[in-house]
PDB file of C-alpha atoms and ligand atoms in Angstrom:
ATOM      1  CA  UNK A   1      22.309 -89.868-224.457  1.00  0.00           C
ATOM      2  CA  UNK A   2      21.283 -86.224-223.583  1.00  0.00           C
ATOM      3  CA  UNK A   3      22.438 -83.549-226.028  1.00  0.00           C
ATOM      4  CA  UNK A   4      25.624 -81.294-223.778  1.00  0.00           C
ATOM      5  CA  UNK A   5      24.309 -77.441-223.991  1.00  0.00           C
ATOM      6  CA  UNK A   6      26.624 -75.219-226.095  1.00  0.00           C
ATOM      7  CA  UNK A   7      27.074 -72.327-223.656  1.00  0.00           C
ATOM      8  CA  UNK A   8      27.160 -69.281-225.698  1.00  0.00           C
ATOM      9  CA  UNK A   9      26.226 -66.935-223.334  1.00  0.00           C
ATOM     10  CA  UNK A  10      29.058 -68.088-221.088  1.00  0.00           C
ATOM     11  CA  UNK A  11      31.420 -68.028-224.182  1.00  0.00           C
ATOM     12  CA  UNK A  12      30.453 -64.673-224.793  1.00  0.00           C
ATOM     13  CA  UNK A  13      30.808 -63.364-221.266  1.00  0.00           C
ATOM     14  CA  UNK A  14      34.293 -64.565-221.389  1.00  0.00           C
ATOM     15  CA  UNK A  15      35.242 -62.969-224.723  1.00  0.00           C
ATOM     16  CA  UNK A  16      33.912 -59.726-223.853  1.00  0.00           C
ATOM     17  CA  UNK A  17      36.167 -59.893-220.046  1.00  0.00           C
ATOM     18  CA  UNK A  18      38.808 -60.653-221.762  1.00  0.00           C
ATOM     19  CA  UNK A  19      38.221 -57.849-224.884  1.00  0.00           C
ATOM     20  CA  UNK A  20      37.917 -55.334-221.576  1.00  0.00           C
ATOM     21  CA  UNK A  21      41.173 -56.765-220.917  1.00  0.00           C
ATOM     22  CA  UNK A  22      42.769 -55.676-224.475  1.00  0.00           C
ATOM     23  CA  UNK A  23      40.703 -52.762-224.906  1.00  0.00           C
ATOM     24  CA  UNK A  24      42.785 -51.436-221.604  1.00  0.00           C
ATOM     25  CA  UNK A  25      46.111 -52.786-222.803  1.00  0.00           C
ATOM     26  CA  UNK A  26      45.608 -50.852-226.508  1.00  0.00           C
ATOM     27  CA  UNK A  27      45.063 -47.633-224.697  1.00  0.00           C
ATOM     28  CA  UNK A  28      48.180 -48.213-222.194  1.00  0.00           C
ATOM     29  CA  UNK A  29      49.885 -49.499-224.972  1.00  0.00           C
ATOM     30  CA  UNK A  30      48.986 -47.162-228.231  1.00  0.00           C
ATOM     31  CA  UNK A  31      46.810 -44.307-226.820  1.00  0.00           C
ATOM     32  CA  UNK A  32      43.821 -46.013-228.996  1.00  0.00           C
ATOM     33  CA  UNK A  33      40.146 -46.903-227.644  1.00  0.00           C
ATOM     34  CA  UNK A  34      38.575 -48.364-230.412  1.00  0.00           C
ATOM     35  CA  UNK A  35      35.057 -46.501-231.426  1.00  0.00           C
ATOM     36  CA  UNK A  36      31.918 -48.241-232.751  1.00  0.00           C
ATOM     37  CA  UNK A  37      28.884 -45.761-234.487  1.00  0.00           C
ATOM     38  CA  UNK A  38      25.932 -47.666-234.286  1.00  0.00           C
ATOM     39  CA  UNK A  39      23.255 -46.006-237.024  1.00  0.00           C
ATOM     40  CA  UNK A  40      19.497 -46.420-236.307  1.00  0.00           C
ATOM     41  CA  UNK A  41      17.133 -45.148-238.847  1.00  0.00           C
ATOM     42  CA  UNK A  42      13.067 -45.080-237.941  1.00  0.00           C
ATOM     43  CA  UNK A  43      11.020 -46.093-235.406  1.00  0.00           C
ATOM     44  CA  UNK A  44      11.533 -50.430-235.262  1.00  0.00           C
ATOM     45  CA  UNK A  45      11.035 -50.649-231.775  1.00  0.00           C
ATOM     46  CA  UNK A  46      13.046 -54.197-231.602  1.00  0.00           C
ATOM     47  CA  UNK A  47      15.763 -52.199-233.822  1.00  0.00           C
ATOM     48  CA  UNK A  48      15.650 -49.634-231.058  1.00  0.00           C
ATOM     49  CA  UNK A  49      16.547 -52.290-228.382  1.00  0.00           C
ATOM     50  CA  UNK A  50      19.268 -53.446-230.267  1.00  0.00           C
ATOM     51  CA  UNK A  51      20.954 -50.657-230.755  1.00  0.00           C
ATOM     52  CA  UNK A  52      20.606 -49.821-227.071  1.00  0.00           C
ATOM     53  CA  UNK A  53      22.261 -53.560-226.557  1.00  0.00           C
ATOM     54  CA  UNK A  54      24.711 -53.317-228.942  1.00  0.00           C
ATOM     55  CA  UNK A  55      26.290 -49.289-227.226  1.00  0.00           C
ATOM     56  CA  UNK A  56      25.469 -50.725-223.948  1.00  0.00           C
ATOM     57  CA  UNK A  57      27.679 -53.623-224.718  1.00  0.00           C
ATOM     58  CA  UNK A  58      30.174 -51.608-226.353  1.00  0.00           C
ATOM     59  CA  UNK A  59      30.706 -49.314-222.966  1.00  0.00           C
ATOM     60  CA  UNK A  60      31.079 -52.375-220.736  1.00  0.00           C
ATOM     61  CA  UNK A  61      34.024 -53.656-223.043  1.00  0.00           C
ATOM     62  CA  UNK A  62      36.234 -50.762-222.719  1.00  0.00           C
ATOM     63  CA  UNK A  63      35.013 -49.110-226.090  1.00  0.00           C
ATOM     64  CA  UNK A  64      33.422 -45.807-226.998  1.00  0.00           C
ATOM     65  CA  UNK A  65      30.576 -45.937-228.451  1.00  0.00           C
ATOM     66  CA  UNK A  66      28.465 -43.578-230.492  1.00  0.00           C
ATOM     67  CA  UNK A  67      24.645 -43.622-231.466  1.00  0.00           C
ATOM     68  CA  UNK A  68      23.126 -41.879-234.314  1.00  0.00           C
ATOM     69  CA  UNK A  69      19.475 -41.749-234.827  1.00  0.00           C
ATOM     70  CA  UNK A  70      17.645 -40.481-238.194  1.00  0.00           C
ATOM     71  CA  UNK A  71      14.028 -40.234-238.641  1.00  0.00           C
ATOM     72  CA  UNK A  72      11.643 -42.921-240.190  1.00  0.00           C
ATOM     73  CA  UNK A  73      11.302 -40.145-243.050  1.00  0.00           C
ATOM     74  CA  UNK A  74      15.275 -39.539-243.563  1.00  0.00           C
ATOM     75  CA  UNK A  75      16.090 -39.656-246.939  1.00  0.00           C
ATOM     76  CA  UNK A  76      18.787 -42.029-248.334  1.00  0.00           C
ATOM     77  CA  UNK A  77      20.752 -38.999-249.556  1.00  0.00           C
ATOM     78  CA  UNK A  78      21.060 -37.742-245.515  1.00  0.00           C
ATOM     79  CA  UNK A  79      21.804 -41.396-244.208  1.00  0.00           C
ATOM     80  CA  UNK A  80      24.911 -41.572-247.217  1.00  0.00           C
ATOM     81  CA  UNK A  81      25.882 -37.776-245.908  1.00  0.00           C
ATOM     82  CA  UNK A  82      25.897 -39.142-242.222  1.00  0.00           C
ATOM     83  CA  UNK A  83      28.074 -42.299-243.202  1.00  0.00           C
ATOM     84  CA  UNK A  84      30.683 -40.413-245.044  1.00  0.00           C
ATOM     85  CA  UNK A  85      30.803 -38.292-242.075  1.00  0.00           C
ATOM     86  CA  UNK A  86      31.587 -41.518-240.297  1.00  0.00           C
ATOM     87  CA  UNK A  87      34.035 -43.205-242.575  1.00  0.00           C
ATOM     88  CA  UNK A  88      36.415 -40.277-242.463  1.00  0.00           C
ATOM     89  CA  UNK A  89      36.086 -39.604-238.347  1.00  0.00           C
ATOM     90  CA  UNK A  90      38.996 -40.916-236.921  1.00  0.00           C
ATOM     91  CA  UNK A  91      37.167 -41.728-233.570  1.00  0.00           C
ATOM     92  CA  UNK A  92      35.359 -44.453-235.436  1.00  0.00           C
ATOM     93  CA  UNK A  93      36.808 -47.426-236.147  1.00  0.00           C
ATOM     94  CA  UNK A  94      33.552 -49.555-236.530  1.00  0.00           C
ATOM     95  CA  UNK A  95      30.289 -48.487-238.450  1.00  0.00           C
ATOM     96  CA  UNK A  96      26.834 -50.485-238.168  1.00  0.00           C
ATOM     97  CA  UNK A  97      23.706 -49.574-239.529  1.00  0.00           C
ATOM     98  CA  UNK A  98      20.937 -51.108-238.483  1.00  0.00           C
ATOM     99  CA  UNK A  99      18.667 -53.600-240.312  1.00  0.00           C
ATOM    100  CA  UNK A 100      16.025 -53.161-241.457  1.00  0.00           C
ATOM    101  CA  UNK A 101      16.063 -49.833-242.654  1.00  0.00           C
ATOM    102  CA  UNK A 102      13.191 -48.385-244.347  1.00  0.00           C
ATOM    103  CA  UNK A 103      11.433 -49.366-247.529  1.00  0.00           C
ATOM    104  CA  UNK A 104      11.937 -46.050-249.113  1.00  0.00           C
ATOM    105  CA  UNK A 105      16.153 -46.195-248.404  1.00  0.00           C
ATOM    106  CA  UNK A 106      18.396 -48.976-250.808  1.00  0.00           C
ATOM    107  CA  UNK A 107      20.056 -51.191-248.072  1.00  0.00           C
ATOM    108  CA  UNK A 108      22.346 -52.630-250.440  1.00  0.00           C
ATOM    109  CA  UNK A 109      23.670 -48.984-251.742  1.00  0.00           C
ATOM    110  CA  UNK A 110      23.751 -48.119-248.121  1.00  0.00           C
ATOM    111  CA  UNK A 111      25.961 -50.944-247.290  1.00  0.00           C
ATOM    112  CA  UNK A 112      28.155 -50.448-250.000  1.00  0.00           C
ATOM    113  CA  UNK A 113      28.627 -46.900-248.931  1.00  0.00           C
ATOM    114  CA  UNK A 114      30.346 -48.286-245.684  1.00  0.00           C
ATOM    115  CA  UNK A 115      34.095 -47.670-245.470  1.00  0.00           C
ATOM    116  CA  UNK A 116      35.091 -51.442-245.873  1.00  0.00           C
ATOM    117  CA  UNK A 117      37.988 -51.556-243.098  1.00  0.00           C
ATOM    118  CA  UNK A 118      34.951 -49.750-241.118  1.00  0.00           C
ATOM    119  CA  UNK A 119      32.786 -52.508-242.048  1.00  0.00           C
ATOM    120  CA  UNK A 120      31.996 -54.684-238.892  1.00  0.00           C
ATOM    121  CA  UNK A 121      29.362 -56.006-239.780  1.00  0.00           C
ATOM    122  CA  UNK A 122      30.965 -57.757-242.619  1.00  0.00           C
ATOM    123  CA  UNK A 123      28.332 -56.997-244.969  1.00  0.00           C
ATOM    124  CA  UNK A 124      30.059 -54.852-247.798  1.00  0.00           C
ATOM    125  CA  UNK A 125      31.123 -57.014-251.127  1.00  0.00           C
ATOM    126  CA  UNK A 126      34.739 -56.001-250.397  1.00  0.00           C
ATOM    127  CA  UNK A 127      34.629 -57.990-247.195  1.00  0.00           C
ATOM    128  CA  UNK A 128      32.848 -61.044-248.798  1.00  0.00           C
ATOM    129  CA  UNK A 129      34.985 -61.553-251.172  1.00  0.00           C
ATOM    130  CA  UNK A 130      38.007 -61.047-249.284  1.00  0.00           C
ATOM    131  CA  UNK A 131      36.267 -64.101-246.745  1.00  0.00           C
ATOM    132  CA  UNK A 132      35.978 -66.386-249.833  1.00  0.00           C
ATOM    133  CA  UNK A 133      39.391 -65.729-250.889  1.00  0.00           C
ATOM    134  CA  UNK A 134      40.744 -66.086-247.640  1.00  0.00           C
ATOM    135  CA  UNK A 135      42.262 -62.913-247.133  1.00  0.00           C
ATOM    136  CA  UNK A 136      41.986 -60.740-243.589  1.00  0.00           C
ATOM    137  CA  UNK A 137      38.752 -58.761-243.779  1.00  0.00           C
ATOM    138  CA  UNK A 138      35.538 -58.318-241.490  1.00  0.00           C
ATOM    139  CA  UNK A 139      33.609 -61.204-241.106  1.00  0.00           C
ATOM    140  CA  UNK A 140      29.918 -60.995-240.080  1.00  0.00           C
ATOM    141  CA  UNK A 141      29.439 -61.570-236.568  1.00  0.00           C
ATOM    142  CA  UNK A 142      26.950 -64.531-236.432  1.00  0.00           C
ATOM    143  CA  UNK A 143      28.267 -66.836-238.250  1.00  0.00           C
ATOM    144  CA  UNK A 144      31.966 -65.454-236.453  1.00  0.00           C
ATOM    145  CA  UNK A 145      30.425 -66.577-233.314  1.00  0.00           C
ATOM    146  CA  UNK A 146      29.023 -70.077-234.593  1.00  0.00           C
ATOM    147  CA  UNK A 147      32.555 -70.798-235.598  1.00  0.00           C
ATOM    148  CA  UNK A 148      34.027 -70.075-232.400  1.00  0.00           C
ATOM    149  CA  UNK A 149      31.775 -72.225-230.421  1.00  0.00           C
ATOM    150  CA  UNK A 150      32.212 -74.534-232.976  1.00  0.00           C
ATOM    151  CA  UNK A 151      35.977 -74.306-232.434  1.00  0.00           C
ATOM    152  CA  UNK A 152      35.774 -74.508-228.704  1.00  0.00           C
ATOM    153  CA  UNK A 153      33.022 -77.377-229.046  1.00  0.00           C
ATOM    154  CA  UNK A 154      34.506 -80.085-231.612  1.00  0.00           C
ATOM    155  CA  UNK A 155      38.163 -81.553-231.323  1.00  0.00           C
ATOM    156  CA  UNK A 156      38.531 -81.866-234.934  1.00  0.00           C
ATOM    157  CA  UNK A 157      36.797 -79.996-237.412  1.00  0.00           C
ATOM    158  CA  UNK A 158      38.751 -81.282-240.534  1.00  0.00           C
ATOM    159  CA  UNK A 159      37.511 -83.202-241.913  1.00  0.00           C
ATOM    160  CA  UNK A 160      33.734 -83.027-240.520  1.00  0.00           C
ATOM    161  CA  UNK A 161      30.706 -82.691-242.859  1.00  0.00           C
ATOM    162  CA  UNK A 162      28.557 -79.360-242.246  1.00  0.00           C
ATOM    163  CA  UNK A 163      25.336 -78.721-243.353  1.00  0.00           C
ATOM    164  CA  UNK A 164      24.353 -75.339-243.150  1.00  0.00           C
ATOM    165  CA  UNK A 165      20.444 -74.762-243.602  1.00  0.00           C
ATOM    166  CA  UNK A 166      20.078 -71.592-245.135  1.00  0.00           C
ATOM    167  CA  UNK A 167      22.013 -69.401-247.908  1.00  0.00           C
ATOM    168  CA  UNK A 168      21.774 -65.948-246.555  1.00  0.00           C
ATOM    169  CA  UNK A 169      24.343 -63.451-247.155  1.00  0.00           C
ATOM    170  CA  UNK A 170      24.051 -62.681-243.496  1.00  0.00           C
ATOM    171  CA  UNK A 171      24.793 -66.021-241.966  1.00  0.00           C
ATOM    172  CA  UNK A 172      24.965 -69.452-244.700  1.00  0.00           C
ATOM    173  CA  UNK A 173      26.745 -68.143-247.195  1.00  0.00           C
ATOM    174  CA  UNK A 174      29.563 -66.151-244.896  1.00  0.00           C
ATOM    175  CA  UNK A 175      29.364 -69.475-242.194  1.00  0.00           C
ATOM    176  CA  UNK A 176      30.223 -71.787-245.426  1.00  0.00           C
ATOM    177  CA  UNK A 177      33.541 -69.729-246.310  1.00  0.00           C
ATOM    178  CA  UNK A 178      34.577 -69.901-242.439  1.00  0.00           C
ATOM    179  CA  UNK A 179      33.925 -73.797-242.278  1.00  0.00           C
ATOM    180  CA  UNK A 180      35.744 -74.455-245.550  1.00  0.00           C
ATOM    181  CA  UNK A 181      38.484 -72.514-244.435  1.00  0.00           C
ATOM    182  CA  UNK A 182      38.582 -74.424-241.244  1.00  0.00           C
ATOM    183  CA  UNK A 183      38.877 -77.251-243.528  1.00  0.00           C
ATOM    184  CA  UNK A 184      35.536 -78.894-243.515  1.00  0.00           C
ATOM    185  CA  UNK A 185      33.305 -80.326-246.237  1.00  0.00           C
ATOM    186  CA  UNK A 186      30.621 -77.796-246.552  1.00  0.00           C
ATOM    187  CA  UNK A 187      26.901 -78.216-247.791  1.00  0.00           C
ATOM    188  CA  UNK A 188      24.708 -75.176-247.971  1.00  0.00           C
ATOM    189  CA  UNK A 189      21.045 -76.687-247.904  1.00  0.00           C
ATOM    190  CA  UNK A 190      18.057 -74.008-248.753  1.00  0.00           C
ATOM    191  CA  UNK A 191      14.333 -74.384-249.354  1.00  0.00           C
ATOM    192  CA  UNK A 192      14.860 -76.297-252.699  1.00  0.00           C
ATOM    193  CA  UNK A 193      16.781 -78.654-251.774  1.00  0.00           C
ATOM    194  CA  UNK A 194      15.077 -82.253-251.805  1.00  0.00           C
ATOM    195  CA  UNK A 195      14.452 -84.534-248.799  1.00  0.00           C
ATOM    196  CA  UNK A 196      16.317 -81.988-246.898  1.00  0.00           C
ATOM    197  CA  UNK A 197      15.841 -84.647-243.511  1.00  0.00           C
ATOM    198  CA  UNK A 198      17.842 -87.156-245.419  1.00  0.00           C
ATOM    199  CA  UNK A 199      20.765 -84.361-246.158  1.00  0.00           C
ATOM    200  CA  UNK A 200      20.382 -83.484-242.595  1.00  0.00           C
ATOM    201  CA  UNK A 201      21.300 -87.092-241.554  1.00  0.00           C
ATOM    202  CA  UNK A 202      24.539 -87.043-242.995  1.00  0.00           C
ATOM    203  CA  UNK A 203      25.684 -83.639-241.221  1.00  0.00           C
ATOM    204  CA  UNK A 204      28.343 -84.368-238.202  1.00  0.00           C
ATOM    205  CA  UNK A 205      27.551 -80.600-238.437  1.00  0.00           C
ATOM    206  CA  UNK A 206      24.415 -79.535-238.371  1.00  0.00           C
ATOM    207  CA  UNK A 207      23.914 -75.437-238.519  1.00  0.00           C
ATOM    208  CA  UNK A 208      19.831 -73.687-238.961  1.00  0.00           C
ATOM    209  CA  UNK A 209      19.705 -70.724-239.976  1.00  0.00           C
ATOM    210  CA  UNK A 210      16.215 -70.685-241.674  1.00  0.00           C
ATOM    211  CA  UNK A 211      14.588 -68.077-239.598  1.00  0.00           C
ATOM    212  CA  UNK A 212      11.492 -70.220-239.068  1.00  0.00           C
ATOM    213  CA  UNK A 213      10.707 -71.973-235.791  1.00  0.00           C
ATOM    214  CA  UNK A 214      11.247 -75.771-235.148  1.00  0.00           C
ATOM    215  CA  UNK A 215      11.005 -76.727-238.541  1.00  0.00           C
ATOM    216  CA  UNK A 216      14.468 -79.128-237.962  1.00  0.00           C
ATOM    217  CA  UNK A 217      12.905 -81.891-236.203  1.00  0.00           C
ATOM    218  CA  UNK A 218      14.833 -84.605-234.217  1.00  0.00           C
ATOM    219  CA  UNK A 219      14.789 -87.439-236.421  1.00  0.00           C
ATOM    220  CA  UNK A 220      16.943 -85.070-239.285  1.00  0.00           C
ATOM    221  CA  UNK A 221      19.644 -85.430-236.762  1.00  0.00           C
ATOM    222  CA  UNK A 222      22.100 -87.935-237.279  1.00  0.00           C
ATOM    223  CA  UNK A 223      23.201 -89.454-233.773  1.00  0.00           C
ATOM    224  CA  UNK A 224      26.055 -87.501-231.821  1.00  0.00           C
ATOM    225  CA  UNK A 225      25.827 -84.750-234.606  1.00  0.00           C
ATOM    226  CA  UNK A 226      26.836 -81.016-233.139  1.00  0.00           C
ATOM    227  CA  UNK A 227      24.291 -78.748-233.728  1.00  0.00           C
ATOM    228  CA  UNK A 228      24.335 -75.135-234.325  1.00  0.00           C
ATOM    229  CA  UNK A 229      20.744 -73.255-234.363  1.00  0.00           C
ATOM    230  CA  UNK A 230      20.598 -69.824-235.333  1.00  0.00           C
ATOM    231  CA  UNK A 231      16.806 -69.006-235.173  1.00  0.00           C
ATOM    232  CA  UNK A 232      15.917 -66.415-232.642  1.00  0.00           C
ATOM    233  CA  UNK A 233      12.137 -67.100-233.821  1.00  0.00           C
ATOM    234  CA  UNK A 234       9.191 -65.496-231.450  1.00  0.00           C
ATOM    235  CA  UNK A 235       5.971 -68.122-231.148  1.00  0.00           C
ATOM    236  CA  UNK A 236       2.852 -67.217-228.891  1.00  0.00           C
ATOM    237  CA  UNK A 237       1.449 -70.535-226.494  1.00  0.00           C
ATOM    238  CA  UNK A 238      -2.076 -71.763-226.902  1.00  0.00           C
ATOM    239  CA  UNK A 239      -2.357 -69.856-223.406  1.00  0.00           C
ATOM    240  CA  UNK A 240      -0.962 -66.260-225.143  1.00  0.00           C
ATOM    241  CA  UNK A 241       2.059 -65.823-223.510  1.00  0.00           C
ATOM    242  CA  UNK A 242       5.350 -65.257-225.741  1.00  0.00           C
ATOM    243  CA  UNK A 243       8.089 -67.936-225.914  1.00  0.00           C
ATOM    244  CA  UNK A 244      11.502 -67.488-228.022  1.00  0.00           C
ATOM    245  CA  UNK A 245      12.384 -70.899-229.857  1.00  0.00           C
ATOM    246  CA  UNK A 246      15.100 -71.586-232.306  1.00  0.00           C
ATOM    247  CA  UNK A 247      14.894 -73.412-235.745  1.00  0.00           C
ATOM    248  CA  UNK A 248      15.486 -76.696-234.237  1.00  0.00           C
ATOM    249  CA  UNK A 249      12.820 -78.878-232.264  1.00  0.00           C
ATOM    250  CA  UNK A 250      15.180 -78.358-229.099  1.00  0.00           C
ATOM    251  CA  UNK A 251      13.133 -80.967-227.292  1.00  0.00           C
ATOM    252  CA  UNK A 252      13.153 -83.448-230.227  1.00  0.00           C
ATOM    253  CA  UNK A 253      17.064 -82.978-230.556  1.00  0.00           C
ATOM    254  CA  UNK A 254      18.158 -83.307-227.285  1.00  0.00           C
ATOM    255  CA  UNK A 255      18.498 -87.178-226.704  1.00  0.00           C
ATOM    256  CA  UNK A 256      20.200 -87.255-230.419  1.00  0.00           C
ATOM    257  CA  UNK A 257      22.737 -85.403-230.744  1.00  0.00           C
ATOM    258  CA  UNK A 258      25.761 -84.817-228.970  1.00  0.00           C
ATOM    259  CA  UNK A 259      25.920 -81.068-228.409  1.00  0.00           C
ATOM    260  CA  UNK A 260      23.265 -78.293-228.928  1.00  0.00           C
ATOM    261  CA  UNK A 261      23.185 -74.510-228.458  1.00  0.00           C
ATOM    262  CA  UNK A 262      19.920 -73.639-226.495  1.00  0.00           C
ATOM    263  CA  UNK A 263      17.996 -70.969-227.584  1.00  0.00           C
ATOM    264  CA  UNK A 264      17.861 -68.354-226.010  1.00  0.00           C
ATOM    265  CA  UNK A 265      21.828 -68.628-224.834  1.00  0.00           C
ATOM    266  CA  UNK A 266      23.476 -69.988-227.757  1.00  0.00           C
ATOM    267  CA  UNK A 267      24.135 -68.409-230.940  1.00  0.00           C
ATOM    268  CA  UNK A 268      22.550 -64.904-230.197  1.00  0.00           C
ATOM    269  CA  UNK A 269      25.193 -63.685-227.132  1.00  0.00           C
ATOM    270  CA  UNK A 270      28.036 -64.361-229.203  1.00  0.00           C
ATOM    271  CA  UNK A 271      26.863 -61.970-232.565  1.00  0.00           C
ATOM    272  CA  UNK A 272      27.342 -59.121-229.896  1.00  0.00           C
ATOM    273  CA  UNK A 273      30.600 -60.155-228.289  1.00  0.00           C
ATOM    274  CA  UNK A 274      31.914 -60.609-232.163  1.00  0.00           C
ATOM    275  CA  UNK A 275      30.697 -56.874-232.835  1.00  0.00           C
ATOM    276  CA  UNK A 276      32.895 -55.542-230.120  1.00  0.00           C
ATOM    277  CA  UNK A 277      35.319 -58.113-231.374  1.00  0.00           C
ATOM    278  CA  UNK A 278      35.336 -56.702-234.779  1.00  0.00           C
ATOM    279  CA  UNK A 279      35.593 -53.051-233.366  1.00  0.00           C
ATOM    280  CA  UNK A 280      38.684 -54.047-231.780  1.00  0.00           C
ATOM    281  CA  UNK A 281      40.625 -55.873-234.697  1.00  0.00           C
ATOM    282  CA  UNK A 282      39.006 -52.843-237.205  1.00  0.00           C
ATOM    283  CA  UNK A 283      40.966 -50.172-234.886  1.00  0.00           C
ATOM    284  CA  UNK A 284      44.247 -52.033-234.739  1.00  0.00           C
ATOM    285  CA  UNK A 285      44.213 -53.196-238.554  1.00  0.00           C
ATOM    286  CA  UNK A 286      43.840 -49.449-239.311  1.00  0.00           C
ATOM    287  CA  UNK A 287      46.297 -48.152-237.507  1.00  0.00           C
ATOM    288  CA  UNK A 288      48.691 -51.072-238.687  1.00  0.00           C
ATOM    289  CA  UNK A 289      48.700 -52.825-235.100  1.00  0.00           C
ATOM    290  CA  UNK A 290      48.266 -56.533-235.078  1.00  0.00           C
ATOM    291  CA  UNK A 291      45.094 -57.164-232.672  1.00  0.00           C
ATOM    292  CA  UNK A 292      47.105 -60.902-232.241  1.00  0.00           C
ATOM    293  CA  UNK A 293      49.734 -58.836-230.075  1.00  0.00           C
ATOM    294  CA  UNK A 294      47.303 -56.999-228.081  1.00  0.00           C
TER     295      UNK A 294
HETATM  296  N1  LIG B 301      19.472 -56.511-237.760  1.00  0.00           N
HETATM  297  C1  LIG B 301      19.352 -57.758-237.259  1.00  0.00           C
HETATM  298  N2  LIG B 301      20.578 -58.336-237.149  1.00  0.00           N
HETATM  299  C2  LIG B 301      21.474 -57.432-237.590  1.00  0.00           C
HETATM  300  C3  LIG B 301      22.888 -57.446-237.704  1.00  0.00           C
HETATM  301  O1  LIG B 301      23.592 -58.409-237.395  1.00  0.00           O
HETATM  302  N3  LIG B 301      23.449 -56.299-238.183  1.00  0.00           N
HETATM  303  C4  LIG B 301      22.698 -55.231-238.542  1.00  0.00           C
HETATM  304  N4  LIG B 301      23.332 -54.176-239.023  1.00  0.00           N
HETATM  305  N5  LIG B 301      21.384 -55.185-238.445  1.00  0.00           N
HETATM  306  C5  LIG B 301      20.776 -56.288-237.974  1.00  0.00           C
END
């Protein structure tokens, strides 16, 4: 048996034709094009590509899209000045601030300082806890987009036994309150857990998100398991050049399970297609339109 490829980048090409789609259909229909600040503070030159990605992206869906850029020395005062200026523009319906942001600014009191309906990354405390209660909120986009190819990928996922590797507020924990909503039985898996391989074997799930490369090895899998991997890890060759690699031993995995996302192409196109995604439902929700009708 050879592992089918999860085609995320596909998946996400689609969603983001068809969000071009809405986008023109809210503006017909309700004079509204949804618009996404994007906040980089500092020099990060990957941050800096992101961002570029992320307004680029933005554009191509239909959506305006604005870029704000504060010095590596901006204090944390300036960056909460520039965010209330943000929650309470009516042009913006969707606020991201970049990660990481320097040592000397408090991410946490940066996040919280995020108008929560505003919130698409789905990183304030509001939005978590309206995910584990199961009301409508902003749900970060990873894990958003592992569900979705999960959705598109497995029949029936009542029923089915995730293991999620890795409890980060980012991706486990959110990815465990989607999957248990989707009526799964959930295990969240971290770097105490014993004989993790043996856990492993019992996931018809199996989702990495460790942020370390190739530490899942084949023989965790158990046969005709679905697996998810998150990593987006960057290894050098013995010969120097650069290679991206995933969490999983791709390789290793392939003639085990049943379905895979690659890396690169899996996981990682779909967190952007679920930003502009969450742009989108933010500016209907506030304007009390029902994105479900657009
Ligand atoms: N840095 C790396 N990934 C992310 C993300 O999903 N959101 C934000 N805000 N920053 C990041």
């Amino acid at each position: 048996m050879t592992a089918a490829l999860i085609d995320g980048k596909g998946y996400a090409a689609a969603l983001r034709q068809r969000l071009f789609k809405r986008a023109e259909r809210l503006k017909q229909l309700h004079g509204v094009v949804p618009g996404l600040a994007v906040v980089l503070v500092g020099d990060n030159p990957a941050s800096h590509i992101y961002v570029r990605n992320k307004g680029k992206a933005a554009q191509e869906a239909g959506l305006q899209s604005f870029e704000h850029k504060l010095r590596e020395s901006a204090s944390q005062a300036q960056l909460l000045k520039l965010l209330a200026e943000l929650n309470s523009d009516d042009k913006v319906d969707g606020i991201l601030v970049q990660l990481p942001l320097p040592k000397a600014i408090d991410s946490g009191a940066v996040i919280d300082a995020i108008d929560p309906d505003k919130d698409v990354d789905g990183f304030h405390v509001i939005n978590a806890g309206r995910l584990a209660t199961g009301q409508p909120g902003l749900v970060p986009c990873t894990p958003l987009g592992c569900e979705l190819l999960l959705r598109a990928g497995v029949p029936q996922l009542a029923g089915q036994h995730a293991v999620i590797v890795g409890r980060s507020n980012i991706v486990g924990k959110p990815l465990a309150q989607l999957l248990l909503r989707a009526d799964c039985t959930v295990t969240v898996a971290h770097s105490k857990t014993p004989d993790l391989p043996s856990l492993c074997r019992t996931a018809d799930i199996l989702v990495a998100a460790v942020g370390r490369p190739e530490v899942i090895r084949g023989s965790w899998i158990k046969p005709g398991a679905v697996v998810v991997d998150v990593g987006i890890n960057r290894v050098t060759e013995k010969d120097g050049t650069m290679r991206i690699v995933g969490d999983v031993a791709f390789d290793e995995a392939l003639p085990v399970a049943a379905a895979i996302t690659p890396v690169p192409g899996g996981v990682g196109p779909m967190t952007i297609a679920c930003l502009l995604e969450n742009t989108f439902t933010a500016a209907c929700r506030r304007r009390r339109i029902d994105p479900e009708t657009v």
